[in-house]
Coordinates of C-alpha atoms and ligand atoms in Angstrom, one line a residue:
M19 CA -0.1 0.0 0.0
D20 CA 2.9 2.4 -0.4
E21 CA 1.6 6.0 -1.0
Y22 CA 2.8 9.5 -0.8
I23 CA 1.2 11.6 2.0
I24 CA 1.4 15.3 1.6
K25 CA 0.5 18.3 3.8
G26 CA -0.2 21.0 1.3
G27 CA 0.1 24.9 1.5
T28 CA 4.0 25.3 1.8
P29 CA 5.8 27.4 -1.1
L30 CA 8.5 25.3 -2.4
V31 CA 11.7 27.4 -2.1
G32 CA 15.6 26.7 -2.7
D33 CA 17.6 24.7 -5.3
V34 CA 16.9 21.2 -7.0
T35 CA 19.2 19.2 -9.1
I36 CA 17.7 17.5 -12.1
G37 CA 18.6 13.8 -13.2
G38 CA 19.4 12.4 -16.7
A39 CA 16.6 12.0 -19.2
K40 CA 14.8 8.7 -18.5
N41 CA 13.4 8.3 -22.1
A42 CA 16.6 9.2 -23.6
A43 CA 18.6 6.7 -21.2
L44 CA 16.0 3.9 -22.2
A45 CA 17.0 4.2 -25.8
I46 CA 20.6 4.5 -24.9
L47 CA 20.8 1.6 -22.8
A48 CA 19.4 -0.5 -25.8
T49 CA 22.1 1.1 -28.0
A50 CA 24.9 0.1 -25.5
I51 CA 24.3 -3.5 -26.8
M52 CA 24.8 -2.9 -30.3
T53 CA 28.9 -3.5 -30.0
D54 CA 31.0 -6.1 -28.4
E55 CA 32.9 -3.5 -26.8
T56 CA 32.4 -1.8 -23.3
V57 CA 30.2 1.1 -23.0
V58 CA 29.9 3.3 -20.0
I59 CA 26.8 5.5 -19.5
D60 CA 26.6 8.0 -16.9
N61 CA 23.7 10.4 -15.5
L62 CA 21.4 7.6 -15.7
P63 CA 18.4 8.2 -13.5
A64 CA 18.0 5.5 -10.7
V65 CA 14.2 5.0 -11.7
R66 CA 12.4 1.5 -12.3
D67 CA 12.3 1.7 -15.9
I68 CA 15.8 2.2 -16.3
K69 CA 16.5 -1.0 -13.6
A70 CA 14.3 -3.0 -16.1
M71 CA 16.2 -2.3 -19.2
L72 CA 19.4 -2.9 -17.2
D73 CA 17.9 -6.4 -16.1
A74 CA 16.8 -7.1 -19.7
I75 CA 20.5 -6.7 -20.8
D76 CA 21.6 -9.0 -18.0
S77 CA 18.7 -11.5 -18.6
I78 CA 20.0 -11.9 -22.6
G79 CA 23.4 -12.8 -21.4
G80 CA 25.1 -9.1 -21.5
H81 CA 27.2 -7.7 -18.6
V82 CA 26.0 -5.0 -16.7
D83 CA 28.1 -3.3 -14.0
M84 CA 26.8 -0.6 -11.8
L85 CA 29.8 1.7 -11.3
D86 CA 27.6 4.0 -9.1
D87 CA 23.9 4.6 -8.7
H88 CA 23.9 6.5 -12.1
T89 CA 26.6 5.0 -14.0
A90 CA 26.3 1.8 -15.5
K91 CA 29.0 -0.2 -17.6
I92 CA 27.8 -2.6 -20.1
N93 CA 29.4 -5.1 -22.4
G94 CA 27.0 -7.1 -25.0
S95 CA 29.6 -9.1 -26.3
S96 CA 28.4 -12.5 -24.7
I97 CA 24.8 -12.0 -25.5
N98 CA 23.3 -15.3 -26.4
D99 CA 19.7 -14.9 -26.2
M100 CA 17.4 -13.0 -29.0
C101 CA 14.4 -13.2 -27.0
V102 CA 14.2 -10.1 -24.5
D103 CA 11.1 -11.3 -22.1
N104 CA 10.3 -11.0 -18.8
E105 CA 7.4 -9.7 -16.3
Y106 CA 8.6 -6.3 -15.8
I107 CA 10.0 -5.7 -19.7
K108 CA 6.4 -6.5 -20.7
K109 CA 5.1 -3.6 -18.8
I110 CA 7.6 -0.8 -20.4
R111 CA 7.1 0.8 -23.3
A112 CA 10.9 1.3 -24.0
S113 CA 11.2 -2.4 -24.6
Y114 CA 10.6 -1.8 -28.1
Y115 CA 14.2 -0.2 -28.2
F116 CA 15.6 -3.7 -28.2
I117 CA 14.0 -4.3 -31.4
G118 CA 15.8 -1.6 -33.4
A119 CA 19.1 -2.3 -31.4
M120 CA 19.2 -6.0 -32.0
L121 CA 17.8 -5.7 -35.1
G122 CA 21.0 -3.6 -36.0
K123 CA 23.5 -5.7 -34.5
Y124 CA 22.2 -9.2 -34.7
K125 CA 19.7 -8.8 -37.7
N126 CA 17.1 -10.9 -35.2
A127 CA 15.2 -9.8 -32.1
T128 CA 12.1 -10.9 -30.2
V129 CA 10.5 -8.6 -27.7
P130 CA 7.1 -8.5 -25.9
L131 CA 4.4 -6.2 -27.6
P132 CA 5.3 -2.9 -25.5
G133 CA 3.3 -1.7 -22.5
G134 CA 3.6 1.5 -20.7
C135 CA 1.4 3.8 -19.5
N136 CA -2.2 3.8 -20.3
I137 CA -2.5 7.2 -21.8
G138 CA -4.4 5.8 -25.1
S139 CA -3.8 3.7 -27.9
R140 CA -0.4 3.1 -28.8
P141 CA 0.5 1.4 -31.8
I142 CA 4.1 0.7 -33.3
D143 CA 2.8 0.3 -37.0
L144 CA 5.5 3.0 -38.0
H145 CA 8.2 1.2 -36.3
I146 CA 7.4 -2.1 -38.3
K147 CA 7.0 0.0 -41.4
G148 CA 10.6 1.5 -41.0
F149 CA 12.0 -2.2 -40.0
E150 CA 10.4 -3.4 -43.2
A151 CA 11.5 -0.7 -45.3
L152 CA 14.9 -1.8 -44.3
G153 CA 14.4 -5.6 -45.3
A154 CA 13.2 -7.2 -42.1
E155 CA 10.6 -9.8 -41.7
V156 CA 8.4 -8.9 -38.8
D157 CA 5.9 -11.5 -37.1
I158 CA 3.6 -10.9 -34.3
S159 CA 2.1 -13.7 -32.3
H160 CA 1.7 -15.1 -28.7
G161 CA 2.2 -11.5 -27.5
L162 CA 5.7 -10.9 -28.9
I163 CA 7.1 -9.5 -31.9
S164 CA 9.8 -11.0 -33.8
V165 CA 12.0 -9.0 -36.3
K166 CA 14.5 -10.8 -38.5
A167 CA 16.6 -10.1 -41.6
D168 CA 19.3 -11.7 -43.9
R169 CA 20.6 -8.2 -44.5
L170 CA 19.5 -4.8 -43.5
V171 CA 19.5 -2.5 -46.3
G172 CA 19.1 1.4 -46.2
A173 CA 16.1 2.8 -47.4
H174 CA 14.1 6.2 -47.7
I175 CA 11.4 6.1 -44.9
Y176 CA 8.9 8.6 -44.5
L177 CA 7.1 8.3 -41.0
D178 CA 3.2 9.1 -41.6
K179 CA 3.2 10.7 -38.0
V180 CA 5.9 12.4 -35.8
S181 CA 6.8 9.4 -33.5
V182 CA 9.9 9.6 -31.2
G183 CA 9.8 5.9 -30.6
A184 CA 9.7 5.0 -34.3
T185 CA 12.4 7.9 -35.1
I186 CA 14.8 6.5 -32.6
N187 CA 14.1 2.9 -33.2
V188 CA 14.5 2.9 -37.1
M189 CA 17.5 5.3 -36.6
M190 CA 19.3 2.4 -34.5
A191 CA 18.4 -0.6 -36.7
A192 CA 19.5 1.9 -39.8
A193 CA 22.8 2.8 -38.1
M194 CA 23.9 -0.7 -38.9
A195 CA 22.3 -1.4 -42.4
E196 CA 24.3 -1.4 -45.6
G197 CA 24.2 1.9 -47.3
K198 CA 22.0 5.2 -46.8
T199 CA 18.9 5.6 -44.9
V200 CA 16.9 8.7 -45.1
I201 CA 14.2 9.3 -42.2
E202 CA 11.8 12.1 -43.1
N203 CA 9.1 13.5 -40.8
A204 CA 11.3 12.5 -37.8
A205 CA 10.7 13.4 -34.3
K206 CA 13.1 16.4 -33.0
E207 CA 12.9 15.8 -29.2
P208 CA 16.1 16.5 -27.4
H209 CA 16.3 12.9 -26.8
V210 CA 16.4 12.1 -30.5
V211 CA 19.4 13.9 -30.7
D212 CA 21.1 12.4 -27.8
V213 CA 20.5 8.8 -28.9
A214 CA 22.1 9.9 -32.5
N215 CA 25.1 11.7 -30.5
C216 CA 25.6 8.5 -28.4
L217 CA 25.6 6.3 -31.5
N218 CA 28.0 8.8 -33.5
S219 CA 30.1 8.5 -30.4
M220 CA 30.3 4.7 -31.0
G221 CA 31.2 4.9 -34.6
A222 CA 27.9 5.6 -36.2
N223 CA 27.4 8.1 -39.0
I224 CA 24.1 10.1 -38.5
R225 CA 23.4 13.5 -39.7
G226 CA 20.6 15.8 -39.1
A227 CA 19.0 14.6 -35.7
G228 CA 17.1 17.5 -33.9
T229 CA 15.7 18.2 -37.6
D230 CA 12.8 16.5 -39.7
V231 CA 15.3 14.7 -42.0
I232 CA 17.7 12.4 -40.5
R233 CA 20.6 10.7 -43.0
I234 CA 22.2 7.7 -41.9
N235 CA 25.2 6.1 -43.2
G236 CA 25.2 2.4 -42.1
V237 CA 28.5 0.9 -40.5
E238 CA 29.5 -2.3 -40.3
K239 CA 30.6 -2.2 -36.4
L240 CA 30.3 0.0 -33.7
H241 CA 32.9 0.4 -30.7
A242 CA 33.3 1.5 -27.0
T243 CA 32.3 5.0 -25.7
N244 CA 31.7 6.7 -22.4
Y245 CA 28.6 8.8 -22.8
S246 CA 26.6 11.1 -20.5
I247 CA 22.9 11.5 -20.7
I248 CA 21.3 14.7 -20.9
P249 CA 19.3 16.1 -17.9
D250 CA 15.5 15.5 -17.9
Q251 CA 13.3 18.4 -19.5
I252 CA 10.0 16.3 -18.3
E253 CA 11.2 16.3 -14.5
A254 CA 12.9 19.8 -14.5
G255 CA 9.2 20.9 -16.1
T256 CA 7.7 19.0 -13.2
F257 CA 9.7 21.2 -10.8
M258 CA 9.1 24.5 -12.5
L259 CA 5.4 23.7 -12.4
A260 CA 5.6 22.8 -8.7
A261 CA 7.3 26.0 -8.1
A262 CA 4.4 27.9 -9.9
A263 CA 1.5 26.0 -8.3
T264 CA 2.8 26.6 -4.7
R265 CA 3.8 30.2 -5.4
G266 CA 7.4 29.6 -4.6
D267 CA 10.8 30.3 -5.7
V268 CA 13.0 27.5 -7.1
T269 CA 16.4 27.1 -9.0
L270 CA 16.7 24.1 -11.0
K271 CA 20.3 23.1 -11.5
N272 CA 21.6 20.9 -14.3
V273 CA 19.2 21.7 -17.0
I274 CA 19.4 22.8 -20.6
P275 CA 17.2 25.5 -20.8
K276 CA 16.7 25.5 -24.6
H277 CA 15.1 22.2 -24.0
L278 CA 12.3 24.0 -21.6
E279 CA 11.2 26.9 -23.9
A280 CA 8.0 25.7 -24.3
I281 CA 7.2 25.3 -20.6
T282 CA 9.2 28.6 -20.0
A283 CA 6.9 30.6 -22.5
K284 CA 3.9 29.5 -20.8
L285 CA 4.7 30.4 -17.4
L286 CA 6.0 33.4 -18.4
E287 CA 2.5 34.1 -20.0
I288 CA 0.8 33.1 -16.7
G289 CA 2.6 35.7 -14.8
C290 CA 5.5 33.9 -13.5
E291 CA 9.0 35.1 -13.4
V292 CA 11.6 32.8 -15.2
H293 CA 15.3 33.4 -15.0
E294 CA 17.6 31.4 -17.3
M295 CA 21.2 30.9 -16.7
D296 CA 23.7 28.8 -18.6
D297 CA 22.5 25.3 -17.1
S298 CA 20.1 26.5 -14.3
V299 CA 16.5 28.0 -14.4
R300 CA 14.9 29.8 -11.7
V301 CA 10.9 29.9 -11.4
V302 CA 9.5 32.4 -9.2
A303 CA 5.7 32.9 -8.9
S304 CA 4.5 35.4 -6.2
K305 CA 1.1 36.1 -6.9
R306 CA -2.1 34.1 -8.2
L307 CA -1.5 33.0 -12.1
K308 CA -3.6 33.8 -15.2
H309 CA -5.4 31.4 -17.6
T310 CA -4.1 30.6 -20.8
Q311 CA -4.2 27.9 -23.8
I312 CA -2.0 24.8 -24.4
T313 CA -2.0 22.5 -27.2
T314 CA 0.2 19.5 -26.9
L315 CA 2.5 19.2 -29.9
P316 CA 5.7 17.4 -30.7
Y317 CA 9.0 19.4 -30.1
P318 CA 9.5 22.2 -30.0
G319 CA 6.0 22.4 -29.0
F320 CA 4.4 21.9 -25.5
P321 CA 5.2 18.3 -24.4
T322 CA 2.2 16.0 -24.0
D323 CA 4.2 14.6 -20.9
M324 CA 3.9 18.1 -19.2
Q325 CA 0.3 18.4 -19.9
P326 CA -1.4 17.1 -16.7
Q327 CA 1.3 19.1 -14.6
M328 CA 0.1 22.3 -16.7
T329 CA -3.6 21.4 -16.3
V330 CA -3.0 21.4 -12.4
V331 CA -1.4 24.8 -12.4
L332 CA -4.1 26.2 -14.6
A333 CA -6.9 24.8 -12.8
L334 CA -5.7 27.1 -9.8
S335 CA -5.2 30.1 -12.1
E336 CA -7.6 33.1 -12.3
G337 CA -10.4 32.3 -15.5
T338 CA -11.0 30.1 -18.1
S339 CA -8.1 28.1 -19.7
I340 CA -8.3 25.6 -22.4
V341 CA -6.1 22.4 -22.9
T342 CA -5.8 20.7 -26.2
E343 CA -4.1 17.1 -26.3
N344 CA -3.1 16.3 -29.6
I345 CA -0.8 13.4 -28.9
F346 CA -2.2 10.7 -26.8
E347 CA -6.3 10.6 -26.7
N348 CA -6.9 9.2 -23.3
R349 CA -4.7 11.4 -21.4
F350 CA -7.4 13.0 -19.1
K351 CA -8.3 10.2 -17.0
Y352 CA -6.7 12.0 -14.1
V353 CA -9.3 14.9 -14.2
D354 CA -11.7 12.6 -12.1
E355 CA -9.2 12.6 -9.4
L356 CA -8.4 16.4 -9.3
T357 CA -11.9 17.0 -9.3
K358 CA -12.0 15.2 -5.9
M359 CA -9.6 18.0 -4.8
G360 CA -11.9 20.7 -6.1
A361 CA -10.9 21.4 -9.5
S362 CA -13.6 22.6 -12.1
I363 CA -12.7 21.1 -15.4
K364 CA -14.8 19.6 -18.1
V365 CA -13.4 17.3 -20.6
E366 CA -14.9 17.0 -24.1
S367 CA -13.0 14.6 -26.4
N368 CA -9.2 15.8 -26.2
I369 CA -10.1 19.1 -25.0
A370 CA -10.2 20.2 -21.5
I371 CA -12.2 23.3 -20.3
I372 CA -10.9 24.4 -17.0
S373 CA -12.5 27.1 -14.5
G374 CA -10.0 28.3 -12.3
V375 CA -10.3 27.6 -8.5
E376 CA -8.8 29.6 -5.8
R377 CA -7.7 26.5 -3.9
Y378 CA -7.6 22.7 -3.9
T379 CA -8.6 20.6 -0.9
G380 CA -6.7 17.5 0.2
A381 CA -8.3 14.2 -0.7
H382 CA -7.5 10.5 -1.3
V383 CA -6.5 10.3 -5.1
S384 CA -5.1 7.6 -7.4
S385 CA -2.2 8.1 -9.9
P386 CA -3.7 6.8 -13.2
D387 CA -0.1 7.2 -14.8
L388 CA 3.5 8.5 -14.4
R389 CA 2.9 12.1 -15.3
A390 CA -0.5 12.4 -14.0
G391 CA 0.6 10.9 -10.7
A392 CA 3.1 13.7 -10.5
A393 CA 0.5 16.2 -11.4
L394 CA -1.6 15.0 -8.4
V395 CA 1.4 15.4 -6.4
I396 CA 1.8 18.9 -7.3
A397 CA -1.8 19.5 -6.4
G398 CA -1.5 17.8 -3.0
L399 CA 1.4 20.3 -2.5
T400 CA -0.7 23.4 -2.8
A401 CA -3.8 22.0 -1.4
E402 CA -5.7 22.8 1.9
G403 CA -4.9 19.6 4.4
I404 CA -3.8 16.5 3.6
T405 CA -3.5 14.7 0.5
E406 CA -2.8 11.0 0.0
V407 CA -1.7 9.8 -3.6
D408 CA -1.7 6.0 -4.0
D409 CA -0.5 3.8 -7.2
I410 CA 2.9 5.7 -6.8
Y411 CA 4.3 2.5 -8.5
Y412 CA 3.8 4.7 -11.7
I413 CA 5.3 7.7 -10.3
E414 CA 8.5 5.7 -9.4
R415 CA 8.9 4.6 -12.8
G416 CA 10.2 8.1 -13.7
Y417 CA 11.1 10.3 -10.6
E418 CA 14.2 9.7 -8.8
N419 CA 13.7 10.6 -5.0
F420 CA 10.6 12.5 -5.8
P421 CA 9.4 13.2 -2.3
E422 CA 13.1 13.4 -1.0
K423 CA 14.0 16.2 -3.5
L424 CA 10.3 18.0 -2.6
T425 CA 11.2 17.8 0.8
G426 CA 14.5 19.4 0.1
L427 CA 12.4 22.3 -1.0
G428 CA 10.4 22.6 2.0
A429 CA 7.4 20.2 1.2
K430 CA 5.7 18.3 3.5
I431 CA 5.4 15.1 1.8
E432 CA 6.6 11.4 2.9
K433 CA 6.4 7.9 1.2
V434 CA 4.4 5.7 3.8
S435 CA 3.4 2.0 3.7
S436 CA 1.1 1.5 6.7
D437 CA -1.3 3.1 8.7
K438 CA 0.9 3.8 11.6
E439 CA 3.1 5.7 9.3
I440 CA 0.2 7.6 8.0
T441 CA -0.9 8.6 11.6
K442 CA 2.8 9.5 12.6
F443 CA 2.9 11.9 9.4
K444 CA -0.4 13.3 10.3
L445 CA 0.8 14.0 14.0
S446 CA 4.0 15.5 13.1
V447 CA 2.3 18.1 10.6
S448 CA -0.6 18.9 12.7
Ligands
UD1_2 C1 7.4 8.6 -26.4 C2 7.9 9.1 -24.7 C3 6.6 9.3 -23.8 C4 6.0 10.7 -24.7 C5 5.8 10.5 -26.2 C6 5.6 11.9 -26.7 C7 9.4 6.9 -24.2 C8 9.6 5.9 -23.6 N1 7.9 7.5 -24.3 O1 6.5 7.6 -26.3 O2 6.7 9.6 -22.7 O3 4.9 10.8 -24.2 O4 7.0 10.2 -26.8 O5 6.4 12.7 -26.5 O6 10.2 7.7 -24.9 N2 2.2 6.3 -33.2 C9 1.4 5.9 -34.3 N3 2.2 4.4 -34.6 C10 3.7 4.4 -34.1 C11 4.2 4.9 -33.3 C12 3.4 6.1 -32.6 O7 0.5 6.1 -34.4 O8 4.1 3.5 -34.7 C13 1.4 7.5 -32.5 C14 1.1 7.3 -30.8 O9 0.0 6.8 -30.7 C15 0.9 8.9 -30.8 C16 2.0 9.6 -31.5 O10 2.2 8.8 -32.5 O11 -0.2 9.3 -30.8 C17 3.3 10.0 -30.8 O12 3.7 8.9 -30.3 P1 5.5 8.7 -29.8 O13 5.9 10.0 -30.2 O14 5.7 7.4 -30.7 O15 5.4 8.2 -28.5 P2 6.2 7.0 -27.7 O16 7.6 6.9 -28.5 O17 5.5 5.9 -27.4

């Protein structure tokens, strides 16, 4: 029964250090098995999804050595099983990155059909289209996807929809295909660039990552590298919005301000101060914020992974705000939970119409998914009274030491696992 218990009403104040980007790290861990030489990856976030990827590498015969909590030394030369299948890997969406990585290196991979957060239908048809264009045969049966090729040959691939996962997956396979691949309508997210940079540091020849046309000249072999993951823009954005919601003053350290521009722009628009330094950002909110409109879009647009946290801020802001979700159709499930805390939000199809309220009131709520879980925690931090957030399993998939980092900013939040601990927390904050 692990849950977070929060006594709201304290503005967040102070400094917080942002970890490595989970979604970049998941793909980069898969690239680490594309060479027989040793790869060292650092700035890995210590979260459940990363642990699952490392366990999966171990389960197919690779060697994983943790040099410290955030640094893994990986050697894939002893990999002897082309099927990545275990209970946890089934649940994480990024398991699909093993397909691109193993197809590139071994021309053969079997992986469970990906799981992940339940935020809408999450097909992988574009990944499959890309693998087939490179000459692979794809078979789906018994819940597994198997991809095989005698030879992988570069191709011209147009992705019908901008997809982070398909762009990265096809790029990984094409890095070791024969000849030239062009991916058009590619995703431009910072983690696409990070994966390309990591592969290039291993000897790949990838140009154009970060634009919508990526050109890849396949190479026969990749080699050892030491690579450091970029900071997590979504963890950073979550703390920026927690500062805004609680009317706090928080400086985020170890960030790339450019990656946060969509969030910064909206915070400025609704009345926050945002100060950008070289590798830090300070967010100050001293008064009630104003309404605005948000539309989620692929990078550099407003990220869908920040939509629930932004909705929590807007539901406390003056006036009527509109949030349009364009990436995943089922991403407003948390609104029912937020309503229990006093929010006034009407969802019609992929649009939320928000009438700002003065305050939330503490309630017992459940995280429906990773980012919505973080959003409910932000709501709890601002709420009158006590909030209990359960199903925190989702939150722990993507946020390292979330309650500890918030406590460091003055929040009253604790992870508890028994009624006794809940009573103790309530007594300590009363
Ligand atoms: C990744 C992130 C996720 C983020 C999302 C959008 C990881 C592990 N997850 O997910 O946190 O919310 O990007 O920034 O990095 N689509 C298809 N066919 C496909 C693939 C995708 O139709 O084969 C659609 C999806 O349903 C969605 C859109 O394309 O509507 C974008 O999805 P995509 O960018 O692929 O998201 P993921 O890679 O799954």
